[in-house]
Short mmCIF file of C-alpha atoms and ligand atoms in Angstrom, two decimals:
data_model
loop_
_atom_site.label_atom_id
_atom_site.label_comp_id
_atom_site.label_asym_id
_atom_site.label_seq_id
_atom_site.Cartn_x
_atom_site.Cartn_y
_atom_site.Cartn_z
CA UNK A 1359 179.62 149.89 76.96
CA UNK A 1360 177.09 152.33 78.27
CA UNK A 1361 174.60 154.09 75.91
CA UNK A 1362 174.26 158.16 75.83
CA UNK A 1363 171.29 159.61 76.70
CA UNK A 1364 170.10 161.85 74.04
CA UNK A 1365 166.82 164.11 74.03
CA UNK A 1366 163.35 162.36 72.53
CA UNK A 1367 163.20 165.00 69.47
CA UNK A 1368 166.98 164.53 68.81
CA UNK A 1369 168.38 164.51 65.19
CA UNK A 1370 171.26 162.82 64.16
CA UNK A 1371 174.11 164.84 61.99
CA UNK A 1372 173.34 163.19 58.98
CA UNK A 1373 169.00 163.29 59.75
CA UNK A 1374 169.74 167.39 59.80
CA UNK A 1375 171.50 167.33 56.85
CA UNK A 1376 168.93 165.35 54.80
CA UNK A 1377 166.04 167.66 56.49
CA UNK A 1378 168.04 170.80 55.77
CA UNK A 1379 167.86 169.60 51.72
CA UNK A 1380 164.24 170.30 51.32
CA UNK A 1381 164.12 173.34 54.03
CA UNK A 1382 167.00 174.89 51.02
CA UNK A 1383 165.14 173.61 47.97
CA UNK A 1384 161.97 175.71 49.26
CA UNK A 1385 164.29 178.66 50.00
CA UNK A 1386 165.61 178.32 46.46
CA UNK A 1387 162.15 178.24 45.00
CA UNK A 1388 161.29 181.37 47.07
CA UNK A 1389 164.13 183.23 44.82
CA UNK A 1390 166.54 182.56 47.99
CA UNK A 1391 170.22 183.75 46.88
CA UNK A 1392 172.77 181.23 47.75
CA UNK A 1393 176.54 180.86 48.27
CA UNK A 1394 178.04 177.66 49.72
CA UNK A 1395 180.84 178.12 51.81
CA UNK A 1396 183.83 175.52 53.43
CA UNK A 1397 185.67 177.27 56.32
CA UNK A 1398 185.81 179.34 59.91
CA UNK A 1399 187.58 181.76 58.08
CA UNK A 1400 184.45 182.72 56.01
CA UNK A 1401 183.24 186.28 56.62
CA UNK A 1402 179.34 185.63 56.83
CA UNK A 1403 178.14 188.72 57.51
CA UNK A 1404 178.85 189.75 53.85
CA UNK A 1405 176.73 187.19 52.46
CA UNK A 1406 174.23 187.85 54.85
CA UNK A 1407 174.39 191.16 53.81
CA UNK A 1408 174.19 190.56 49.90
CA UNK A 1409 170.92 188.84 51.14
CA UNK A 1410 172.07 185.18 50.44
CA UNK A 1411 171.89 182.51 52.51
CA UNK A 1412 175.62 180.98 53.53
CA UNK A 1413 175.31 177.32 52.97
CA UNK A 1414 177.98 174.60 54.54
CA UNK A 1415 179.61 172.35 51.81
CA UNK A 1416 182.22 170.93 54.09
CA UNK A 1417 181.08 167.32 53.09
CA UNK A 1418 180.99 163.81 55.23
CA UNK A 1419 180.82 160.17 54.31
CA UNK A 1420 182.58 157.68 52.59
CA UNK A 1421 180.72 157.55 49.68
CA UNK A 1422 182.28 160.68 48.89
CA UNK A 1423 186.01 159.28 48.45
CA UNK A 1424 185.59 157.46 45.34
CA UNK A 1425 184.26 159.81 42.42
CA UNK A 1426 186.83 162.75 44.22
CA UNK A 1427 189.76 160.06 44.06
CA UNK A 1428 189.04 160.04 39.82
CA UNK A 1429 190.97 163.31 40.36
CA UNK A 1430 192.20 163.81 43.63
CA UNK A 1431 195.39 161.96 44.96
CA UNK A 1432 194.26 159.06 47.08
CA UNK A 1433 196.70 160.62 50.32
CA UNK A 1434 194.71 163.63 50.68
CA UNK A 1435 192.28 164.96 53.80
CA UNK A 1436 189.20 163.33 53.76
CA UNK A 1437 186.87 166.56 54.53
CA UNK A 1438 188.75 167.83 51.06
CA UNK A 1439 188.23 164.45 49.08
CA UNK A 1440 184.43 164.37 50.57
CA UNK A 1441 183.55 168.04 49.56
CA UNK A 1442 184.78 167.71 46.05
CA UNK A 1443 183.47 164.56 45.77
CA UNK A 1444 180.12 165.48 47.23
CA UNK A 1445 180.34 168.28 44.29
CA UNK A 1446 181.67 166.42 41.18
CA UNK A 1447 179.34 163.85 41.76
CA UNK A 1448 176.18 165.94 42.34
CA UNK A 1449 175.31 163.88 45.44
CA UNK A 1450 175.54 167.36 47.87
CA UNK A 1451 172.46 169.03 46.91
CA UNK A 1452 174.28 172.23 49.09
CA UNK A 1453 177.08 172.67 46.40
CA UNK A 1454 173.87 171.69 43.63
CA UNK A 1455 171.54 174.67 45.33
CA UNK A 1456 174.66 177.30 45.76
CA UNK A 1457 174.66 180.12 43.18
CA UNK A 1458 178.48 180.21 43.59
CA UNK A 1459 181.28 179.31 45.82
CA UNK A 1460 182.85 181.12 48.63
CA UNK A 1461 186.49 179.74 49.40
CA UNK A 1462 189.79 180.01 51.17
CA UNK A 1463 193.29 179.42 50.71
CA UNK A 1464 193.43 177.70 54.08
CA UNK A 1465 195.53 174.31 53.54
CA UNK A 1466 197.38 173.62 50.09
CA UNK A 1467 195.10 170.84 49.65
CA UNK A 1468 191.69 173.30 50.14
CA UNK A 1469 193.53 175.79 47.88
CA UNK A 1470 194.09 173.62 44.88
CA UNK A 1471 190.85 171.43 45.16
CA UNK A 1472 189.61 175.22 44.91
CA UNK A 1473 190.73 175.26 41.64
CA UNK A 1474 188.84 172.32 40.20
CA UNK A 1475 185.81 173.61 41.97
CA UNK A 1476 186.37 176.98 39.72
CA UNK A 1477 185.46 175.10 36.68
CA UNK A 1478 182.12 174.08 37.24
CA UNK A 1479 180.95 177.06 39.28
CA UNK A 1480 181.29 180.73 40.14
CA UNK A 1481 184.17 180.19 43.02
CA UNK A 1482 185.92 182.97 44.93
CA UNK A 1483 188.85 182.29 46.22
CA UNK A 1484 189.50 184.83 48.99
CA UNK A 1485 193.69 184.58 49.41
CA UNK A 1486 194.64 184.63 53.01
CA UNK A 1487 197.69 185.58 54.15
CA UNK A 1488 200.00 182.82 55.84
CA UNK A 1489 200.28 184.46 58.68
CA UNK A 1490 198.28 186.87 60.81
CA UNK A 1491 201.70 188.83 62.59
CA UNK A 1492 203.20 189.38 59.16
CA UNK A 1493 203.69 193.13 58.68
CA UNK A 1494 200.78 193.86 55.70
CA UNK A 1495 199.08 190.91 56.63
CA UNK A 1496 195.69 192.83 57.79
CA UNK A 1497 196.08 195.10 55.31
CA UNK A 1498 196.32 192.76 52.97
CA UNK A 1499 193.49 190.50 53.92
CA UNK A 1500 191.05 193.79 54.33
CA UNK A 1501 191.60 194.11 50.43
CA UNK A 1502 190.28 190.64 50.59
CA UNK A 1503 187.30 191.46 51.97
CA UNK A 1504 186.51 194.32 49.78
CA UNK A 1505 186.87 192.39 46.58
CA UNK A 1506 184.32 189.84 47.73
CA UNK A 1507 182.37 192.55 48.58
CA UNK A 1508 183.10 193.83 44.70
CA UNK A 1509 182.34 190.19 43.71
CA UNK A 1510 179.19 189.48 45.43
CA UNK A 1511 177.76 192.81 44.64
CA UNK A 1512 179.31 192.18 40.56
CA UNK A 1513 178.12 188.46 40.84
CA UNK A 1514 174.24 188.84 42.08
CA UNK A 1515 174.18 192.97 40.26
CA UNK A 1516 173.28 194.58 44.00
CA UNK A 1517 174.62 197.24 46.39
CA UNK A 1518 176.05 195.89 49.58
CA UNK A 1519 175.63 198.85 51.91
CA UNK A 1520 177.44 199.84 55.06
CA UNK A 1521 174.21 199.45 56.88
CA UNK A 1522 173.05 195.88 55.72
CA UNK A 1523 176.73 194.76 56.98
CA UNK A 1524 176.25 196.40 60.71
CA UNK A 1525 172.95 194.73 60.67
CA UNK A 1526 174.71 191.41 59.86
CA UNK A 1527 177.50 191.88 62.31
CA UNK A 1528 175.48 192.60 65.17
CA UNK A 1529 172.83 189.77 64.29
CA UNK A 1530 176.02 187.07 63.79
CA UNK A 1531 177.52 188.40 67.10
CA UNK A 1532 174.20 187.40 68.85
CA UNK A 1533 174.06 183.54 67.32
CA UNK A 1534 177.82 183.48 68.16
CA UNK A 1535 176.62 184.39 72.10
CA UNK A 1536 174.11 181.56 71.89
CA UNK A 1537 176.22 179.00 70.40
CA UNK A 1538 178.88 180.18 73.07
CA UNK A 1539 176.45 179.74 76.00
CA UNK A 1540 174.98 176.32 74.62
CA UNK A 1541 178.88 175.14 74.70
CA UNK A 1542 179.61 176.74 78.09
CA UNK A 1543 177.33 174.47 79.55
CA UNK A 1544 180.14 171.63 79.36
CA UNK A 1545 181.81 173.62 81.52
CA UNK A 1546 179.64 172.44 84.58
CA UNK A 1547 180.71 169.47 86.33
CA UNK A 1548 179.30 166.77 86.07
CA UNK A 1549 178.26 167.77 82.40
CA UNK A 1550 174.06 167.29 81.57
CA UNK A 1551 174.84 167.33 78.21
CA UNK A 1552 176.85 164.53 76.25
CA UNK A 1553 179.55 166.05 73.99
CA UNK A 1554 177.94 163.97 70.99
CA UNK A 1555 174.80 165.86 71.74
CA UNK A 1556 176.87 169.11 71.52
CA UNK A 1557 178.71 168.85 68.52
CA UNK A 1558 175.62 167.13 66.37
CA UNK A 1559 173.61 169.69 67.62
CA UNK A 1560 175.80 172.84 66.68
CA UNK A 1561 177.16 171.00 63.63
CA UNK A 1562 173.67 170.36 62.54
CA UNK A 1563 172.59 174.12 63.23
CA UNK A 1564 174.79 175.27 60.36
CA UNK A 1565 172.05 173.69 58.28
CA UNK A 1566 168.93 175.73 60.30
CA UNK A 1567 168.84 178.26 57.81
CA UNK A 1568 166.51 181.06 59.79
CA UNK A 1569 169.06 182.65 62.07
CA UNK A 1570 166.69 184.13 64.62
CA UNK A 1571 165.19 180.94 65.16
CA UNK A 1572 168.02 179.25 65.55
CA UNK A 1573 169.03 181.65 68.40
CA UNK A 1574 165.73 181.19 69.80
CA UNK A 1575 166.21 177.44 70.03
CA UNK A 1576 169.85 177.58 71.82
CA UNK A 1577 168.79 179.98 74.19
CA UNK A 1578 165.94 177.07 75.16
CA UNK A 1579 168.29 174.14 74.96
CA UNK A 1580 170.68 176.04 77.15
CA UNK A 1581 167.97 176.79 80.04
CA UNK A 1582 166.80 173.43 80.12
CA UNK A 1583 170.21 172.26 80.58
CA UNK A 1584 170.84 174.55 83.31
CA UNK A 1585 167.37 173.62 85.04
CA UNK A 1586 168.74 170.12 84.61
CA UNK A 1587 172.20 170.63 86.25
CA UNK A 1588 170.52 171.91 89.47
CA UNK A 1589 167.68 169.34 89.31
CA UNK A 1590 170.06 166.56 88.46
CA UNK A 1591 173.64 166.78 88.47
CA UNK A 1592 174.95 168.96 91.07
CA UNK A 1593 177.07 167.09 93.69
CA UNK A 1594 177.11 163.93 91.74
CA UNK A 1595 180.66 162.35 90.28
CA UNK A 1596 181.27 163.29 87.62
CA UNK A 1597 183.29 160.55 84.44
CA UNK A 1598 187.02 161.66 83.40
CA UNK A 1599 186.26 164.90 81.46
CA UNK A 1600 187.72 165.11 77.93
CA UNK A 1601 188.26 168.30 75.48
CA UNK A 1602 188.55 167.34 72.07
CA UNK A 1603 191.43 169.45 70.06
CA UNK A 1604 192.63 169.34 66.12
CA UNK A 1605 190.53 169.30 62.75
CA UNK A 1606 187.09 169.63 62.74
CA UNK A 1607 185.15 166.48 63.76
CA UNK A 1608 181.31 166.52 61.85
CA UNK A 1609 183.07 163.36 59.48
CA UNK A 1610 184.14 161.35 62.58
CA UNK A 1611 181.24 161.65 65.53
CA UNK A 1612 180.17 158.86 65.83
CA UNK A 1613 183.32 157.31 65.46
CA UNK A 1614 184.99 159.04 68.04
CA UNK A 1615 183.27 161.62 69.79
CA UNK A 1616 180.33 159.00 70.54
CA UNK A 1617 182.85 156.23 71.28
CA UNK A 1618 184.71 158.19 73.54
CA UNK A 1619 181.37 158.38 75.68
CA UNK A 1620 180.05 155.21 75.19
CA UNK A 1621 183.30 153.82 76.58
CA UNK A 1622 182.85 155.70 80.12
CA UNK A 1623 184.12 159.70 79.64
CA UNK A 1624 182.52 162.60 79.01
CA UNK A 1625 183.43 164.90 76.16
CA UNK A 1626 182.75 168.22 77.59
CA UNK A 1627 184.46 170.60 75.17
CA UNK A 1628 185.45 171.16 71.70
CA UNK A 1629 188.73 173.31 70.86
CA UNK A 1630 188.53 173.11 67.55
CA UNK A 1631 186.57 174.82 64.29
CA UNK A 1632 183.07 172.71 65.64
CA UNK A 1633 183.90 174.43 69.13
CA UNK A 1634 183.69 177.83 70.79
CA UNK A 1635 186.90 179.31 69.23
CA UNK A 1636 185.70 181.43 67.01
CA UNK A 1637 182.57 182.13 69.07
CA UNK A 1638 184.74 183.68 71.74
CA UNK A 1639 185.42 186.63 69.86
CA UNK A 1640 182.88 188.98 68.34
CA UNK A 1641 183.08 191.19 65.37
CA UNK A 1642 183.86 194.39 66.53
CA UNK A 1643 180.55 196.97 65.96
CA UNK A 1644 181.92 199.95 66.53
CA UNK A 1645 184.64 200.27 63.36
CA UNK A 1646 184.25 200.44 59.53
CA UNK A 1647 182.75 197.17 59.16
CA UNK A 1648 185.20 196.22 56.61
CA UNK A 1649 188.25 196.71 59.04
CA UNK A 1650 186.06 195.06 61.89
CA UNK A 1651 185.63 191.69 59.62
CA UNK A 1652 189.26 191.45 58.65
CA UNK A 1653 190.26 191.96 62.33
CA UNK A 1654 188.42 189.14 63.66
CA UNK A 1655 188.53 186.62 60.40
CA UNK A 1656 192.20 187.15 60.97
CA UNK A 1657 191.89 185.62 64.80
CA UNK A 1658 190.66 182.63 63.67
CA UNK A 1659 193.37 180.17 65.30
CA UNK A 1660 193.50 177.42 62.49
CA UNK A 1661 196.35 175.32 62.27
CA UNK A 1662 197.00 176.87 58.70
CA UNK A 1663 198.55 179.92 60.16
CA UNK A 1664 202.29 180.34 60.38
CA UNK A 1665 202.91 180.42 63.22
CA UNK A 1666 199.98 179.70 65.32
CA UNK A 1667 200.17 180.96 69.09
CA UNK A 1668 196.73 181.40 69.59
CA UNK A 1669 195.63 178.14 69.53
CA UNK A 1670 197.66 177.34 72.59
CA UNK A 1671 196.50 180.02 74.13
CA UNK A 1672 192.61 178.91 73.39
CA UNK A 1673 193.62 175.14 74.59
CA UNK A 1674 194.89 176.20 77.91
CA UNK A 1675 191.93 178.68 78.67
CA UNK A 1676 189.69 175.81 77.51
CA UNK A 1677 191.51 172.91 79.50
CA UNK A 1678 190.92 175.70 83.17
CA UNK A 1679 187.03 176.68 82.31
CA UNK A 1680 186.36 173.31 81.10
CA UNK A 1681 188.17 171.40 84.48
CA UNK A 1682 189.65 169.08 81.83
CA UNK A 1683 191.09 165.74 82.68
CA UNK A 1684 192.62 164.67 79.05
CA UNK A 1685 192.93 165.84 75.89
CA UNK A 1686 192.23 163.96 72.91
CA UNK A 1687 193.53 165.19 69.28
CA UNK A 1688 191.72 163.99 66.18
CA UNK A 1689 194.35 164.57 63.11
CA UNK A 1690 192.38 163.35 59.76
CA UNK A 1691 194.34 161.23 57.61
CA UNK A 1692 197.12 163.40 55.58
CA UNK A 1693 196.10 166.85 57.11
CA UNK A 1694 200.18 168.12 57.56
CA UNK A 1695 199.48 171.33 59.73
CA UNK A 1696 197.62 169.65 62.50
CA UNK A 1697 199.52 166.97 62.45
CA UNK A 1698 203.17 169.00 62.63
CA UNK A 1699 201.13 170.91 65.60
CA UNK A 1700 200.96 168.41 67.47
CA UNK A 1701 204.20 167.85 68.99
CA UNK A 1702 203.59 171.37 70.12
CA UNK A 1703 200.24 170.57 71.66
CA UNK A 1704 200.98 167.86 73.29
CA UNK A 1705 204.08 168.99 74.72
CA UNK A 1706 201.90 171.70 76.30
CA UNK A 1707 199.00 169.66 77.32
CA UNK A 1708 200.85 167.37 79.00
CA UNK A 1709 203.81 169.16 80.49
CA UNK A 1710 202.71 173.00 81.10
CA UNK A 1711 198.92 171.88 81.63
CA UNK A 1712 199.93 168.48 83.40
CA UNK A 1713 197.45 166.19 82.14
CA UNK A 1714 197.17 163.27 79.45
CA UNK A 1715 196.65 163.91 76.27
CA UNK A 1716 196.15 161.02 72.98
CA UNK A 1717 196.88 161.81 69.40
CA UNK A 1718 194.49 160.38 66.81
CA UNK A 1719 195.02 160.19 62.98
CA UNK A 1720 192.17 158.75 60.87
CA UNK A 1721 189.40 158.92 58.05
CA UNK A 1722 186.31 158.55 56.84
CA UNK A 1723 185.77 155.21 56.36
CA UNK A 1724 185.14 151.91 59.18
CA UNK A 1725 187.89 149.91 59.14
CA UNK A 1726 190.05 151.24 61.88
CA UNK A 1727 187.10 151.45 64.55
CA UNK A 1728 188.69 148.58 66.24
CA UNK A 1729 191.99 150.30 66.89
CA UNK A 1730 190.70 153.45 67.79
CA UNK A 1731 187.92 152.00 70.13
CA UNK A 1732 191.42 150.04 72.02
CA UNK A 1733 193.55 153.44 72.21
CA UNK A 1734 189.97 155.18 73.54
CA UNK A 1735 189.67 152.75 75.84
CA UNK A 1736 193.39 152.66 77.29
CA UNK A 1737 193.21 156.30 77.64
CA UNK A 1738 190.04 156.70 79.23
CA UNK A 1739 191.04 153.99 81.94
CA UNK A 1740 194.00 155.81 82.51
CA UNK A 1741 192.21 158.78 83.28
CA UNK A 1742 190.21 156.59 86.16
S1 LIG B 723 189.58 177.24 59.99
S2 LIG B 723 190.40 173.76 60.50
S3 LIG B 723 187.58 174.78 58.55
S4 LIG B 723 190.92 175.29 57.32
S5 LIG B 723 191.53 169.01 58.12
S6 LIG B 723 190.89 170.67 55.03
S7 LIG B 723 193.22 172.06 57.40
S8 LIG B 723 193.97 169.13 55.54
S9 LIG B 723 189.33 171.86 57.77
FE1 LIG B 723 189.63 173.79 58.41
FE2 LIG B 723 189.04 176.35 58.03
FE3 LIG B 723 191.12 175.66 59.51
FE4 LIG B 723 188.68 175.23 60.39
FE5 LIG B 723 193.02 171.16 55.37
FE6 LIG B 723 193.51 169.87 57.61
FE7 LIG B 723 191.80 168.85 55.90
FE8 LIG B 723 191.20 171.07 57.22
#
């Protein structure tokens, strides 16, 4: 099994997390608003423009399953059980530092975990409609934004202005370019970046809390990697290329995403909510900013959306620019829409895209490393 070569100063998922703690405790102490937030689908720019501080609570690790599971069902998803866990039990200092709660009704499971949630903190809950074609559906969702607008500005007793939210709009579009170009650098082949690199590292950065800097260091990381291509990589073989596809992956790296490379492959992109999706596709800044944020939070090509072209669309763009050689799907355990998608995918991956593709449902927890490092490793030598 080969090891990945990582950067001397870099930080594991969970290392960021526990730095980010204390870099949010002294932000707190400074008089720091915060609001804690769980999905793609969460418009940003209007907490950045109430002056808060958005703050992932989209939870990891095991140890999070047991105090959600005293009210939870046991067959749920494990990023739900983990974030309510993480929360009931006062072990995510996030949820413990958030004024209130920015949510979405995304999944039923999300929507109804929402409600528990409600009772210990401030929680909007912004509805979403189930569709994004349905006639009224942007209309509908625009309302949406302009009652968390109400709420914010009700909640913290401020003024959200026009101006603050074209500020935030155009400063979010510039950290989704950066995060866009640090990704786009798995499209070169052979990749100088490992994929676990790639996702820890813009996983991690939802924790670096100072925007500009943030941007500052992707914009390094990204030349270096470049420099390194050229200096390095160019003209050598390059290891079966994989793009990783379904729900988001931050609870499973190094289960998968690590395995994956450790067991001869590269993982050179990430299609979906820890890839460039989203990034793809800026906030418009030339329209009422309202409109422009329901527009593009309506985009968002989540499995939760009935029905769900776009995500196809994204894969197949992804598997060209990418020069993908295999897809592999990550389902977590008893998550129903990405699970009944893919059929779908895979019928596309493999018959209008023409190359393998490997479904995998898990958890959390250990005890089926064994099994998934076997189906990683019969896929990957099938690749060649
Ligand atoms: S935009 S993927 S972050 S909803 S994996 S909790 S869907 S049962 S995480 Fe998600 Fe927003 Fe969509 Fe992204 Fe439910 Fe599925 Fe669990 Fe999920």
């Amino acid at each position: 099994m080969s090891q990945i070569k990582l950067p001397e100063d870099f930080v594991t998922y969970p290392e960021a997390r526990k730095k980010a703690f204390m870099a949010l405790k002294a932000l707190k102490e400074s008089g720091r608003r915060v609001v804690g937030t769980y999905c793609t689908y969460t418009p940003q720019e209007l907490v950045d423009a109430a002056d808060a501080t958005p703050v992932s609570l989209c939870a990891i690790g095991e140890e999070n399953i047991p105090p959600a599971e005293k009210v939870l069902p046991k067959n749920l998803c494990p990023l739900i059980k983990a974030s309510f866990g993480g929360a009931v039990s006062d072990r995510c200092p996030f949820y413990y530092f958030s004024d209130m709660v920015l949510a979405e009704t995304t999944c039923d499971g999300k929507k109804k975990m929402y409600e528990y949630l409600g009772k210990m903190k401030h929680t909007h809950v912004m509805q979403l409609p189930p569709g994004r074609t349905g006639e009224g559906a942007l209309a509908f969702w625009k309302l949406e934004m302009e009652a968390l607008r109400r709420d914010l500005e009700n909640f913290y007793g401020i003024t959200i202005t026009d101006e603050k939210l074209r500020q935030a709009i155009k400063l979010r579009n510039r950290e989704r370019k950066a995060i866009l170009n640090y990704y786009e650098v798995g499209t070169l082949k052979p990749s100088p970046i490992s994929g676990y690199e790639l996702n820890t590292i813009i996983t991690s950065n939802e924790y670096a809390f100072d925007i500009e800097k943030k941007i500052a260091f992707l914009e390094k990381r990204t030349a270096e990697l470049i420099e390194k291509y050229h200096a390095e990589c160019e003209g050598k073989p390059s290891r079966p290329r994989i793009l990783i596809s379904g729900c988001p992956t931050h609870g499973v790296i190094d289960k998968v995403i690590k395995r994956i490379e450790e067991l001869g492959a590269d993982v050179v992109g990430f299609e979906n909510c820890c890839g460039p999706r989203e990034k793809k596709d800026p906030v418009d800044e030339t329209k009422d900013p309202i409109t422009a944020l329901a527009e593009k939070y309506l985009r968002v090509n989540c499995s939760v959306m009935s029905p769900n072209p776009g995500r196809l669309e994204a894969l197949g763009e992804q598997i060209d620019d990418y020069k993908v050689d295999g897809v592999i799907e990550v389902v977590l355990m008893a998550c129903h829409t990405y699970a009944i998608e893919s059929s779908a995918v895979k019928e596309y991956v493999t018959k209008e895209k023409g190359i393998p593709f490997l479904s995998i449902t898990t958890d959390y927890s250990t005890t089926d490393q064994g099994q998934i490092d076997t189906r990683l490793g019969a896929f990957i030598e099938l690749l060649g």
